[in-house]
């Protein structure tokens, strides 16, 4: 590919092997929400299941495990507790997504889409995401800064502001391929 099409400078190119393995946003995110229960809790809270007993019942998770995961998600500013009064007049907590937690919706939807396509199978989907007003189907997509949808295969990785300049290699020392995202 040529440098003009990809937006990569003709002076230097990036090879995946030169990308430092730490800090890694994928690894760091998995440290926060990478276990099975954390993302399922985020999913259910996102869809309105916010109370401890409801989460326990819906997920089939043990109370001690749920308590530990909720504590971690609150400590990591993904969920926040909010008081409510139950039928018996007792003050209880339910959990709501913080702004940081709500930003995980794309991760949850991407996992759901992948699971529908590769695990559950096409035609067996439990839910379809649609636009609230038009009821037309919606999907996750790569969108550039002008709002134009970009084909998945046209998205590549290039050095960002945190990339160490010492890891860049001259263009003539690298292959002609860029790592696709």
Short mmCIF file of C-alpha atoms in Angstrom, two decimals:
data_model
loop_
_atom_site.label_atom_id
_atom_site.label_comp_id
_atom_site.label_asym_id
_atom_site.label_seq_id
_atom_site.Cartn_x
_atom_site.Cartn_y
_atom_site.Cartn_z
CA UNK A 1 0.00 0.00 0.00
CA UNK A 2 1.25 3.46 -0.66
CA UNK A 3 1.76 6.06 2.04
CA UNK A 4 -0.81 8.46 0.58
CA UNK A 5 -3.67 5.93 0.78
CA UNK A 6 -2.86 4.77 4.29
CA UNK A 7 -1.89 8.08 5.85
CA UNK A 8 1.39 6.62 7.09
CA UNK A 9 4.41 8.83 6.62
CA UNK A 10 6.88 7.86 3.91
CA UNK A 11 9.69 8.57 6.39
CA UNK A 12 8.77 5.90 8.91
CA UNK A 13 6.41 2.97 9.26
CA UNK A 14 5.24 0.93 12.17
CA UNK A 15 5.76 -2.79 12.53
CA UNK A 16 3.59 -4.59 15.08
CA UNK A 17 6.67 -6.20 16.62
CA UNK A 18 7.99 -2.69 17.45
CA UNK A 19 4.83 -1.72 19.35
CA UNK A 20 5.61 -1.90 23.07
CA UNK A 21 3.54 -4.56 24.81
CA UNK A 22 2.98 -2.22 27.75
CA UNK A 23 1.16 -0.03 28.36
CA UNK A 24 -1.54 -1.81 26.36
CA UNK A 25 -5.10 -0.50 26.41
CA UNK A 26 -6.52 -3.97 25.70
CA UNK A 27 -4.57 -5.61 28.53
CA UNK A 28 -5.34 -2.77 30.93
CA UNK A 29 -9.06 -2.94 30.14
CA UNK A 30 -9.09 -6.71 30.61
CA UNK A 31 -7.50 -6.16 34.02
CA UNK A 32 -10.60 -4.13 34.94
CA UNK A 33 -13.45 -6.03 33.28
CA UNK A 34 -11.90 -9.11 31.69
CA UNK A 35 -13.47 -11.75 33.86
CA UNK A 36 -16.78 -13.29 32.80
CA UNK A 37 -18.85 -11.84 35.61
CA UNK A 38 -17.79 -8.20 35.33
CA UNK A 39 -18.90 -7.78 31.73
CA UNK A 40 -22.13 -9.69 32.37
CA UNK A 41 -22.87 -7.39 35.31
CA UNK A 42 -22.16 -4.34 33.13
CA UNK A 43 -24.42 -5.80 30.40
CA UNK A 44 -27.30 -6.40 32.80
CA UNK A 45 -27.00 -3.01 34.52
CA UNK A 46 -26.92 -1.44 31.05
CA UNK A 47 -30.25 -3.13 30.28
CA UNK A 48 -31.84 -2.14 33.60
CA UNK A 49 -31.12 -5.00 36.03
CA UNK A 50 -29.62 -2.92 38.83
CA UNK A 51 -30.41 -4.55 42.15
CA UNK A 52 -28.26 -7.09 43.95
CA UNK A 53 -30.92 -9.81 44.28
CA UNK A 54 -32.04 -9.37 40.66
CA UNK A 55 -28.43 -9.65 39.45
CA UNK A 56 -27.85 -12.75 41.58
CA UNK A 57 -30.96 -14.43 40.23
CA UNK A 58 -30.55 -13.41 36.59
CA UNK A 59 -26.85 -14.25 36.32
CA UNK A 60 -26.83 -17.31 38.56
CA UNK A 61 -23.84 -15.82 40.36
CA UNK A 62 -22.99 -16.48 44.00
CA UNK A 63 -23.61 -13.65 46.43
CA UNK A 64 -19.96 -13.45 47.54
CA UNK A 65 -18.73 -13.36 43.94
CA UNK A 66 -21.28 -10.71 42.99
CA UNK A 67 -20.34 -8.61 46.04
CA UNK A 68 -16.66 -8.77 45.11
CA UNK A 69 -17.30 -7.86 41.47
CA UNK A 70 -19.65 -5.00 42.37
CA UNK A 71 -17.08 -3.62 44.82
CA UNK A 72 -14.38 -3.71 42.17
CA UNK A 73 -16.62 -2.14 39.52
CA UNK A 74 -17.54 0.64 41.97
CA UNK A 75 -13.90 1.13 43.02
CA UNK A 76 -12.90 1.36 39.34
CA UNK A 77 -15.63 3.98 38.66
CA UNK A 78 -17.56 1.75 36.28
CA UNK A 79 -20.63 1.45 38.50
CA UNK A 80 -21.96 3.69 41.24
CA UNK A 81 -24.36 2.73 44.01
CA UNK A 82 -27.64 4.61 44.31
CA UNK A 83 -29.95 4.25 47.30
CA UNK A 84 -33.57 3.20 47.02
CA UNK A 85 -36.16 2.15 49.57
CA UNK A 86 -37.51 -1.41 49.21
CA UNK A 87 -41.06 -2.61 49.92
CA UNK A 88 -40.23 -3.13 53.59
CA UNK A 89 -38.98 0.42 53.99
CA UNK A 90 -35.29 -0.56 54.11
CA UNK A 91 -32.72 1.55 52.33
CA UNK A 92 -30.87 -0.55 49.77
CA UNK A 93 -28.41 0.10 46.99
CA UNK A 94 -28.84 -0.47 43.31
CA UNK A 95 -26.09 0.01 40.77
CA UNK A 96 -25.93 2.39 37.85
CA UNK A 97 -23.33 2.84 35.17
CA UNK A 98 -21.04 5.82 35.48
CA UNK A 99 -20.03 7.69 32.34
CA UNK A 100 -16.93 5.50 32.24
CA UNK A 101 -19.08 2.38 32.63
CA UNK A 102 -21.54 3.49 29.98
CA UNK A 103 -18.62 3.82 27.55
CA UNK A 104 -18.27 0.01 27.77
CA UNK A 105 -21.55 -0.37 25.84
CA UNK A 106 -19.63 -0.61 22.57
CA UNK A 107 -17.55 -3.46 24.00
CA UNK A 108 -20.67 -5.30 25.17
CA UNK A 109 -22.41 -4.77 21.83
CA UNK A 110 -19.31 -5.89 19.90
CA UNK A 111 -19.13 -9.09 21.97
CA UNK A 112 -22.87 -9.66 21.45
CA UNK A 113 -22.55 -9.13 17.69
CA UNK A 114 -19.60 -11.52 17.50
CA UNK A 115 -21.45 -14.10 19.60
CA UNK A 116 -24.56 -13.80 17.41
CA UNK A 117 -22.50 -14.33 14.26
CA UNK A 118 -20.02 -16.97 15.44
CA UNK A 119 -21.55 -18.78 18.43
CA UNK A 120 -25.35 -18.45 18.47
CA UNK A 121 -25.64 -18.39 14.69
CA UNK A 122 -27.42 -16.14 12.25
CA UNK A 123 -31.18 -16.35 12.59
CA UNK A 124 -31.01 -17.28 16.27
CA UNK A 125 -30.32 -13.81 17.72
CA UNK A 126 -32.23 -12.97 20.88
CA UNK A 127 -32.10 -9.21 20.34
CA UNK A 128 -31.66 -6.77 17.48
CA UNK A 129 -30.46 -3.24 18.10
CA UNK A 130 -32.58 -0.60 16.40
CA UNK A 131 -32.81 3.18 16.28
CA UNK A 132 -35.31 4.31 18.92
CA UNK A 133 -37.34 6.54 16.58
CA UNK A 134 -37.11 4.85 13.18
CA UNK A 135 -36.84 1.25 14.45
CA UNK A 136 -34.26 0.66 11.69
CA UNK A 137 -31.44 -1.78 12.55
CA UNK A 138 -28.16 -0.25 13.74
CA UNK A 139 -24.65 -1.70 13.88
CA UNK A 140 -21.25 -0.81 15.23
CA UNK A 141 -18.94 0.69 12.63
CA UNK A 142 -15.65 2.48 12.23
CA UNK A 143 -16.39 6.15 11.54
CA UNK A 144 -13.80 8.78 10.64
CA UNK A 145 -13.72 12.26 12.14
CA UNK A 146 -16.04 13.56 9.38
CA UNK A 147 -18.71 10.97 10.20
CA UNK A 148 -18.02 8.80 7.14
CA UNK A 149 -18.27 5.04 7.74
CA UNK A 150 -14.94 3.35 6.92
CA UNK A 151 -14.78 -0.27 5.77
CA UNK A 152 -13.22 -2.50 8.43
CA UNK A 153 -10.47 -3.62 6.05
CA UNK A 154 -9.45 -0.02 5.38
CA UNK A 155 -8.69 0.70 9.03
CA UNK A 156 -5.03 0.43 9.98
CA UNK A 157 -2.98 1.22 13.06
CA UNK A 158 -0.39 3.96 13.02
CA UNK A 159 1.72 5.49 15.77
CA UNK A 160 -0.13 7.65 18.26
CA UNK A 161 1.18 10.35 20.62
CA UNK A 162 2.31 7.79 23.22
CA UNK A 163 4.29 5.71 20.74
CA UNK A 164 8.05 5.86 21.45
CA UNK A 165 9.79 7.47 18.48
CA UNK A 166 12.77 5.13 18.95
CA UNK A 167 10.54 2.24 17.88
CA UNK A 168 9.85 3.75 14.46
CA UNK A 169 11.92 2.24 11.68
CA UNK A 170 12.80 3.73 8.29
CA UNK A 171 10.25 2.87 5.61
CA UNK A 172 12.75 0.94 3.47
CA UNK A 173 13.43 -1.48 6.37
CA UNK A 174 9.81 -2.61 6.74
CA UNK A 175 7.43 -4.70 4.70
CA UNK A 176 4.79 -3.14 2.48
CA UNK A 177 1.93 -4.10 4.79
CA UNK A 178 0.36 -2.18 7.62
CA UNK A 179 -1.29 -3.93 10.55
CA UNK A 180 -5.05 -3.78 10.08
CA UNK A 181 -7.06 -3.17 13.20
#
